[in-house]
């Protein structure tokens, strides 16, 4: 059953964002957009999360932090890179301390471009991620079944 | 015989009712904040999802403690609805809470440690008032048995208005509502990353949610005892009391633990104890 799609809890991590994308992510939670009507809750805890939303590019300092946080999220999980910096590093791409986009460290499922990404496109990206989440769950069930037999 | 049936009915229906109450709670909260809010069945989706997730456990013993929490919560609730001894219900209820605290301590994480300590503080804060509630109902109805208290024709609320107000105050603590949601809460997740439940994920977290649904039903059942003489009135008061709790949840910010202690013991000492003294001299004493 597809309960995962009905109750995605998301973890928002600010890698090295300028706060532009962050406030847009938080804007999704305000009464105007109200993503809680889709069952989306912003948790602060990777162990409770299903969707990992990252804003900002990865630098050398938070590389390990992002990796560690990602590994603490129980399967099935999806990663959404919000903003152009998270997608590719953006204008900071060539900086000496930047590793680049989020996909340099962990696998990214959905890219939401924009500077800053608009709340509508963030919601769109997360809804797209829910489809991938469901696929991952089916794949996980399948491997579990094969190992069981 | 009927007591066994009501106990079984409780075990089956309480999670459904508790989840529905939680869903209505979230919907009403959203409407109070000018939002549309999630579907009423959202808590069920959440728990169903948690059971679909991978089970990540660092310390296996924590899962045993959570299972004990769920079992003791269900058993004490079943005993309550079977019409058993109120004092035993309270003790089993407290024991269930001790198990979740032990679970949080077993998890070896600074966040869940602080959450567990805060839970112990809230436990300490509300426990005197719960005991005074039992004592007050005994003084008025002459029995510690739920079956006798609930079917008593004495209008307990008229003799125990202070105890009832005190019970409403600690209900805010027990339902984990603002301003007393220091150990875990559905709002402000960034703070202490949900405290007590930090280290629990997937199916284990789902069990905690189900236990909380049982707990809600039992707590609302305790309100019924004050209005046992008129069941219709009792149901109306339960609904109003829960709405009041949601309203308080939305209008207060979180307070420090010192304030929880002062409120819990303050209402127990002033409203609860004073009420019992008056009942003792003017009702039992005659």
Coordinates of C-alpha atoms in Angstrom, one line a residue:
Chain A
X1 CA 0.0 0.0 0.0
X2 CA 1.1 3.5 -0.7
X3 CA 1.1 5.0 2.7
X4 CA 4.6 6.4 2.2
X5 CA 3.2 8.8 -0.4
X6 CA 0.5 10.0 2.1
X7 CA 2.8 10.8 4.9
X8 CA 6.2 12.1 3.8
X9 CA 8.2 13.6 6.7
X10 CA 11.0 15.8 5.5
X11 CA 14.3 16.8 6.9
X12 CA 15.7 20.1 5.7
X13 CA 19.4 20.6 5.8
X14 CA 21.1 23.9 4.9
X15 CA 24.4 22.9 3.4
X16 CA 25.8 26.3 2.6
X17 CA 22.8 28.1 1.3
X18 CA 22.5 31.9 1.4
X19 CA 19.2 31.5 3.3
X20 CA 17.3 32.4 0.1
X21 CA 16.2 28.8 -0.6
X22 CA 15.8 28.1 3.1
X23 CA 13.1 30.7 3.6
X24 CA 11.3 29.4 0.5
X25 CA 11.3 25.9 1.9
X26 CA 9.9 27.3 5.1
X27 CA 7.4 29.3 3.2
X28 CA 5.9 26.0 2.0
X29 CA 5.0 25.3 5.6
X30 CA 3.2 28.6 6.1
X31 CA -0.6 28.9 5.8
X32 CA -0.4 30.1 2.2
X33 CA 1.1 26.9 0.8
X34 CA 0.4 24.7 3.8
X35 CA 2.2 21.4 2.7
X36 CA 0.9 19.8 5.9
X37 CA -2.4 19.2 4.0
X38 CA -0.4 16.6 2.1
X39 CA 0.8 15.1 5.3
X40 CA 4.2 16.6 5.0
X41 CA 5.8 17.4 8.3
X42 CA 9.1 19.1 8.8
X43 CA 11.1 17.0 11.3
X44 CA 14.4 17.8 12.7
X45 CA 15.4 14.2 13.1
X46 CA 17.0 12.1 10.3
X47 CA 15.6 8.9 11.9
X48 CA 12.0 10.1 11.4
X49 CA 12.5 11.5 7.9
X50 CA 11.6 10.1 4.5
X51 CA 12.6 13.0 2.3
X52 CA 15.9 14.7 2.6
X53 CA 15.8 18.3 1.3
X54 CA 19.1 20.0 0.9
X55 CA 19.6 23.7 0.0
X56 CA 23.0 25.1 -0.9
X57 CA 26.1 23.6 -2.4
X58 CA 28.4 21.1 -0.6
X59 CA 31.6 22.5 0.8
X60 CA 34.5 20.6 2.3
X61 CA 33.4 21.1 5.8
X62 CA 29.9 19.8 5.6
X63 CA 30.6 17.0 3.2
X64 CA 30.8 14.5 6.0
X65 CA 27.8 16.0 7.8
X66 CA 25.6 15.5 4.8
X67 CA 26.8 12.0 4.2
X68 CA 26.3 11.1 7.9
X69 CA 22.8 12.6 8.0
X70 CA 21.9 10.8 4.8
X71 CA 23.0 7.4 6.2
X72 CA 20.9 7.9 9.3
X73 CA 17.7 8.2 7.4
X74 CA 15.9 4.8 7.3
X75 CA 15.1 3.2 3.9
X76 CA 13.3 4.0 1.7
X77 CA 14.4 7.6 1.3
X78 CA 14.7 10.2 -1.3
X79 CA 16.9 13.3 -1.7
X80 CA 15.7 16.5 -3.1
X81 CA 18.3 19.2 -4.0
X82 CA 16.6 22.6 -3.8
X83 CA 18.1 25.6 -5.6
X84 CA 20.8 25.9 -8.2
X85 CA 23.6 25.7 -5.7
X86 CA 22.4 22.3 -4.4
X87 CA 21.9 21.1 -8.0
X88 CA 25.4 22.0 -9.3
X89 CA 27.1 24.4 -7.0
X90 CA 25.7 27.4 -8.9
X91 CA 27.9 30.6 -8.9
X92 CA 30.0 29.1 -6.2
X93 CA 31.0 26.1 -8.3
X94 CA 34.5 27.3 -8.9
X95 CA 35.2 28.3 -5.3
X96 CA 38.3 26.6 -3.8
X97 CA 36.3 25.2 -0.8
X98 CA 33.3 23.9 -2.8
X99 CA 32.8 20.3 -3.7
X100 CA 29.9 21.2 -6.0
X101 CA 26.3 20.1 -6.0
X102 CA 24.8 17.6 -3.5
X103 CA 25.2 14.7 -6.0
X104 CA 29.0 14.9 -5.4
X105 CA 28.4 13.4 -2.0
X106 CA 25.1 11.5 -2.0
X107 CA 22.7 10.3 -4.8
X108 CA 20.1 12.9 -5.6
X109 CA 16.7 11.9 -6.9
X110 CA 15.1 15.2 -7.8
X111 CA 16.7 18.5 -8.8
X112 CA 14.7 21.7 -8.1
X113 CA 16.5 24.5 -9.9
X114 CA 16.0 28.2 -9.2
X115 CA 17.7 31.1 -7.4
X116 CA 15.9 31.1 -5.1
X117 CA 13.6 28.1 -6.0
X118 CA 10.0 29.2 -5.8
X119 CA 7.7 27.4 -3.2
X120 CA 5.6 26.1 -6.1
X121 CA 8.6 24.4 -7.7
X122 CA 9.8 23.1 -4.4
X123 CA 6.3 21.5 -3.7
X124 CA 6.4 20.2 -7.3
X125 CA 9.8 18.6 -6.8
X126 CA 8.8 17.0 -3.5
X127 CA 5.6 15.6 -5.1
X128 CA 7.8 14.2 -7.9
X129 CA 10.1 12.7 -5.2
X130 CA 7.1 10.9 -3.6
X131 CA 6.7 8.9 -6.8
X132 CA 10.3 7.8 -6.6
X133 CA 9.9 7.0 -2.9
X134 CA 7.1 4.6 -3.8
X135 CA 9.2 3.0 -6.5
X136 CA 12.1 2.6 -4.0
X137 CA 9.7 1.0 -1.5
X138 CA 8.5 -1.5 -4.1
X139 CA 12.1 -2.3 -5.0
X140 CA 13.0 -2.7 -1.3
X141 CA 10.1 -5.1 -0.8
X142 CA 11.2 -7.1 -3.8
X143 CA 14.8 -7.6 -2.6
X144 CA 13.4 -8.4 0.9
X145 CA 11.2 -11.1 -0.6
X146 CA 14.1 -12.5 -2.7
X147 CA 16.4 -12.7 0.3
X148 CA 13.6 -14.3 2.3
X149 CA 13.1 -17.1 -0.2
Chain B
X1 CA -18.5 -10.9 32.2
X2 CA -19.4 -7.4 30.9
X3 CA -16.2 -6.1 32.3
X4 CA -14.2 -8.5 30.1
X5 CA -16.2 -7.5 27.0
X6 CA -15.6 -3.8 27.7
X7 CA -11.9 -4.5 28.1
X8 CA -11.8 -6.3 24.8
X9 CA -13.8 -3.5 23.1
X10 CA -11.4 -1.0 24.5
X11 CA -8.3 -2.9 23.2
X12 CA -9.8 -2.9 19.7
X13 CA -11.6 0.4 19.5
X14 CA -9.3 2.7 21.5
X15 CA -6.5 2.9 18.9
X16 CA -9.1 3.8 16.2
X17 CA -10.8 6.4 18.5
X18 CA -7.4 7.8 19.7
X19 CA -6.1 8.1 16.1
X20 CA -9.3 9.8 15.1
X21 CA -9.0 12.2 18.0
X22 CA -5.4 12.9 17.0
X23 CA -6.6 13.6 13.4
X24 CA -9.3 15.9 14.5
X25 CA -6.8 17.6 16.8
X26 CA -4.5 18.3 13.8
X27 CA -7.3 19.5 11.6
X28 CA -8.7 21.9 14.3
X29 CA -5.2 23.1 15.0
X30 CA -4.7 23.9 11.3
X31 CA -8.0 25.7 11.1
X32 CA -7.0 27.8 14.2
X33 CA -3.8 28.8 12.3
X34 CA -5.7 29.6 9.1
X35 CA -4.6 26.6 7.2
X36 CA -6.4 23.8 5.5
X37 CA -4.7 21.1 7.5
X38 CA -4.1 17.4 6.8
X39 CA -6.9 14.8 6.3
X40 CA -8.6 13.6 9.5
X41 CA -7.1 10.1 8.9
X42 CA -3.6 11.5 8.7
X43 CA -2.4 9.9 12.0
X44 CA -3.3 6.5 10.6
X45 CA -1.4 7.2 7.4
X46 CA 1.6 8.2 9.5
X47 CA 1.6 5.1 11.6
X48 CA 0.9 2.8 8.5
X49 CA 3.9 4.5 6.9
X50 CA 6.1 4.0 9.9
X51 CA 5.4 0.3 9.7
X52 CA 6.5 0.3 6.1
X53 CA 9.9 1.8 6.9
X54 CA 13.2 0.1 7.6
X55 CA 13.7 -0.8 11.2
X56 CA 16.9 0.9 12.3
X57 CA 17.9 0.0 15.9
X58 CA 21.1 0.9 17.6
X59 CA 20.4 -0.8 20.9
X60 CA 18.0 -3.8 20.6
X61 CA 16.9 -3.5 24.3
X62 CA 15.2 -0.1 23.5
X63 CA 12.6 -2.0 21.3
X64 CA 11.7 -4.3 24.2
X65 CA 11.1 -1.3 26.5
X66 CA 8.8 0.3 23.9
X67 CA 6.9 -3.0 23.5
X68 CA 6.5 -3.0 27.3
X69 CA 5.3 0.6 27.1
X70 CA 2.6 -0.3 24.6
X71 CA 1.5 -3.4 26.4
X72 CA 1.3 -1.8 29.8
X73 CA -0.6 1.2 28.4
X74 CA -3.1 -1.1 26.7
X75 CA -3.4 -3.3 29.8
X76 CA -3.9 -0.4 32.2
X77 CA -6.5 1.1 29.8
X78 CA -8.3 -2.3 29.5
X79 CA -8.3 -2.6 33.3
X80 CA -9.7 1.0 33.5
X81 CA -12.5 0.2 31.1
X82 CA -13.2 -3.2 32.7
X83 CA -14.1 -1.2 35.9
X84 CA -11.1 -2.1 37.9
X85 CA -9.3 -0.4 40.8
X86 CA -8.5 3.2 40.0
X87 CA -5.3 3.1 42.0
X88 CA -4.0 0.0 40.2
X89 CA -4.8 1.7 36.9
X90 CA -2.8 4.8 37.9
X91 CA 0.2 2.6 39.0
X92 CA 0.2 0.6 35.8
X93 CA -0.1 3.8 33.8
X94 CA 2.9 5.3 35.5
X95 CA 4.8 2.1 35.0
X96 CA 4.1 2.3 31.3
X97 CA 5.6 5.8 31.3
X98 CA 8.7 4.5 33.2
X99 CA 9.2 2.0 30.4
X100 CA 9.3 4.7 27.7
X101 CA 11.8 6.7 29.8
X102 CA 13.9 3.5 30.2
X103 CA 13.7 3.0 26.4
X104 CA 14.9 6.6 25.8
X105 CA 17.8 6.0 28.3
X106 CA 18.7 2.7 26.7
X107 CA 19.2 4.5 23.3
X108 CA 22.5 6.2 24.3
X109 CA 21.9 9.6 22.7
X110 CA 22.3 13.0 24.4
X111 CA 19.0 14.1 22.8
X112 CA 17.0 11.2 24.1
X113 CA 18.8 11.4 27.5
X114 CA 17.6 15.0 27.9
X115 CA 14.1 14.0 26.5
X116 CA 14.0 11.2 29.1
X117 CA 15.0 13.5 31.9
X118 CA 12.3 16.0 30.9
X119 CA 9.8 13.1 30.7
X120 CA 10.7 12.2 34.3
X121 CA 10.2 15.8 35.4
X122 CA 6.7 15.9 33.7
X123 CA 5.9 12.5 35.3
X124 CA 6.9 14.0 38.7
X125 CA 4.8 17.1 38.0
X126 CA 1.5 15.5 37.2
X127 CA 1.5 12.4 39.4
X128 CA 0.4 14.1 42.7
X129 CA -2.7 15.5 41.0
X130 CA -3.6 12.1 39.5
X131 CA -3.5 10.5 42.9
X132 CA -5.5 13.4 44.4
X133 CA -8.1 12.8 41.6
X134 CA -8.4 9.2 42.7
X135 CA -8.6 10.2 46.4
X136 CA -11.2 12.8 45.7
X137 CA -13.4 10.5 43.7
X138 CA -13.1 7.9 46.5
X139 CA -14.2 10.5 49.1
X140 CA -17.3 11.4 47.2
X141 CA -18.4 8.0 45.8
X142 CA -17.0 5.8 48.5
X143 CA -15.1 3.4 46.1
X144 CA -11.9 3.1 44.3
X145 CA -13.4 0.9 41.7
X146 CA -14.0 2.5 38.3
X147 CA -17.2 0.5 37.8
X148 CA -18.7 2.0 41.1
X149 CA -17.4 5.5 40.4
X150 CA -18.7 5.6 36.8
X151 CA -22.2 4.4 37.8
X152 CA -22.4 6.4 40.9
X153 CA -25.4 8.8 41.0
X154 CA -23.4 11.3 43.1
X155 CA -22.7 14.4 40.9
X156 CA -18.9 14.2 41.7
X157 CA -18.2 17.4 39.8
X158 CA -20.3 19.5 42.2
X159 CA -18.1 18.3 45.1
X160 CA -14.8 18.3 43.2
X161 CA -14.7 21.4 41.0
X162 CA -11.1 22.1 42.2
X163 CA -9.9 18.6 41.6
X164 CA -11.5 18.7 38.1
X165 CA -9.7 21.9 37.2
X166 CA -6.5 20.5 38.5
X167 CA -7.0 17.4 36.4
X168 CA -7.6 19.6 33.3
X169 CA -4.3 21.3 34.0
X170 CA -2.3 18.1 34.2
X171 CA -4.2 16.8 31.2
X172 CA -2.3 19.4 29.2
X173 CA 0.9 17.9 30.5
X174 CA -0.2 14.3 29.8
X175 CA -1.4 15.0 26.3
X176 CA 1.9 16.7 25.6
X177 CA 0.4 20.0 24.7
X178 CA 2.0 23.5 24.9
X179 CA 3.1 25.0 27.3
X180 CA 4.1 21.7 28.8
X181 CA 5.4 19.8 25.8
X182 CA 9.0 19.8 26.9
X183 CA 9.8 16.2 26.4
X184 CA 8.2 15.6 23.1
X185 CA 5.7 17.4 20.9
X186 CA 4.3 17.4 17.4
X187 CA 5.4 21.0 16.9
X188 CA 8.8 22.6 16.9
X189 CA 10.6 19.5 15.8
X190 CA 14.0 21.3 15.6
X191 CA 14.1 21.7 19.3
X192 CA 15.7 18.5 20.9
X193 CA 14.7 16.8 17.6
X194 CA 11.5 15.5 19.4
X195 CA 13.3 14.6 22.6
X196 CA 12.2 11.3 24.0
X197 CA 11.6 9.7 20.6
X198 CA 14.8 10.9 18.9
X199 CA 16.3 7.4 18.6
X200 CA 13.2 5.6 17.6
X201 CA 12.4 5.1 14.0
X202 CA 10.0 3.1 11.8
X203 CA 7.8 0.5 13.4
X204 CA 9.0 1.3 17.0
X205 CA 8.0 4.9 16.6
X206 CA 4.7 3.6 15.3
X207 CA 4.2 1.6 18.5
X208 CA 4.8 4.8 20.5
X209 CA 2.1 6.6 18.5
X210 CA -0.4 3.7 19.1
X211 CA 0.4 3.7 22.8
X212 CA -0.2 7.4 22.9
X213 CA -3.7 6.9 21.3
X214 CA -4.5 4.4 24.0
X215 CA -3.4 6.9 26.6
X216 CA -5.5 9.7 25.1
X217 CA -8.7 7.5 25.4
X218 CA -7.9 6.6 29.0
X219 CA -7.3 10.2 30.0
X220 CA -10.5 11.3 28.4
X221 CA -12.2 8.4 30.2
X222 CA -11.0 9.8 33.5
X223 CA -12.9 13.0 32.7
X224 CA -16.0 10.8 32.4
X225 CA -15.7 9.8 36.0
X226 CA -16.5 13.3 37.2
X227 CA -19.8 13.2 35.2
X228 CA -20.8 9.6 35.7
X229 CA -24.3 10.7 36.9
X230 CA -25.1 12.0 33.4
X231 CA -23.4 10.3 30.4
X232 CA -24.6 12.8 27.8
X233 CA -23.2 15.7 29.9
X234 CA -20.0 13.7 30.3
X235 CA -19.5 13.3 26.6
X236 CA -20.1 17.0 26.0
X237 CA -17.6 17.9 28.7
X238 CA -15.0 15.5 27.3
X239 CA -15.4 17.2 23.8
X240 CA -15.2 20.7 25.3
X241 CA -12.2 19.7 27.5
X242 CA -10.3 18.4 24.4
X243 CA -11.1 21.5 22.4
X244 CA -9.9 23.6 25.3
X245 CA -6.6 21.6 25.3
X246 CA -6.2 22.3 21.5
X247 CA -6.9 26.0 22.1
X248 CA -4.3 26.1 24.9
X249 CA -1.9 24.2 22.7
X250 CA -2.2 26.9 20.0
X251 CA -2.1 30.0 22.2
X252 CA 0.8 29.2 24.5
X253 CA 4.5 28.9 23.8
X254 CA 6.6 26.3 25.5
X255 CA 7.6 26.9 29.1
X256 CA 10.6 25.8 31.0
X257 CA 10.5 22.6 33.1
X258 CA 10.4 24.7 36.3
X259 CA 7.1 26.1 35.2
X260 CA 5.8 22.6 34.6
X261 CA 6.7 21.6 38.1
X262 CA 5.2 24.7 39.6
X263 CA 2.0 24.3 37.7
X264 CA 1.6 20.6 38.4
X265 CA 2.3 20.8 42.1
X266 CA 0.7 24.2 42.4
X267 CA -2.7 22.9 41.2
X268 CA -2.3 19.8 43.2
X269 CA -1.7 21.8 46.4
X270 CA -4.1 24.6 45.8
X271 CA -7.0 23.3 43.8
X272 CA -6.7 19.6 44.6
X273 CA -5.7 19.5 48.2
X274 CA -7.9 22.5 49.3
X275 CA -10.9 20.9 47.5
X276 CA -10.3 17.6 49.4
X277 CA -10.0 19.4 52.7
X278 CA -13.4 21.2 52.1
X279 CA -15.0 17.9 51.0
X280 CA -13.6 16.2 54.1
X281 CA -15.0 18.8 56.5
X282 CA -18.3 19.5 54.9
X283 CA -19.3 16.3 53.2
X284 CA -17.6 13.3 54.7
X285 CA -17.3 14.8 58.1
X286 CA -21.1 15.2 58.6

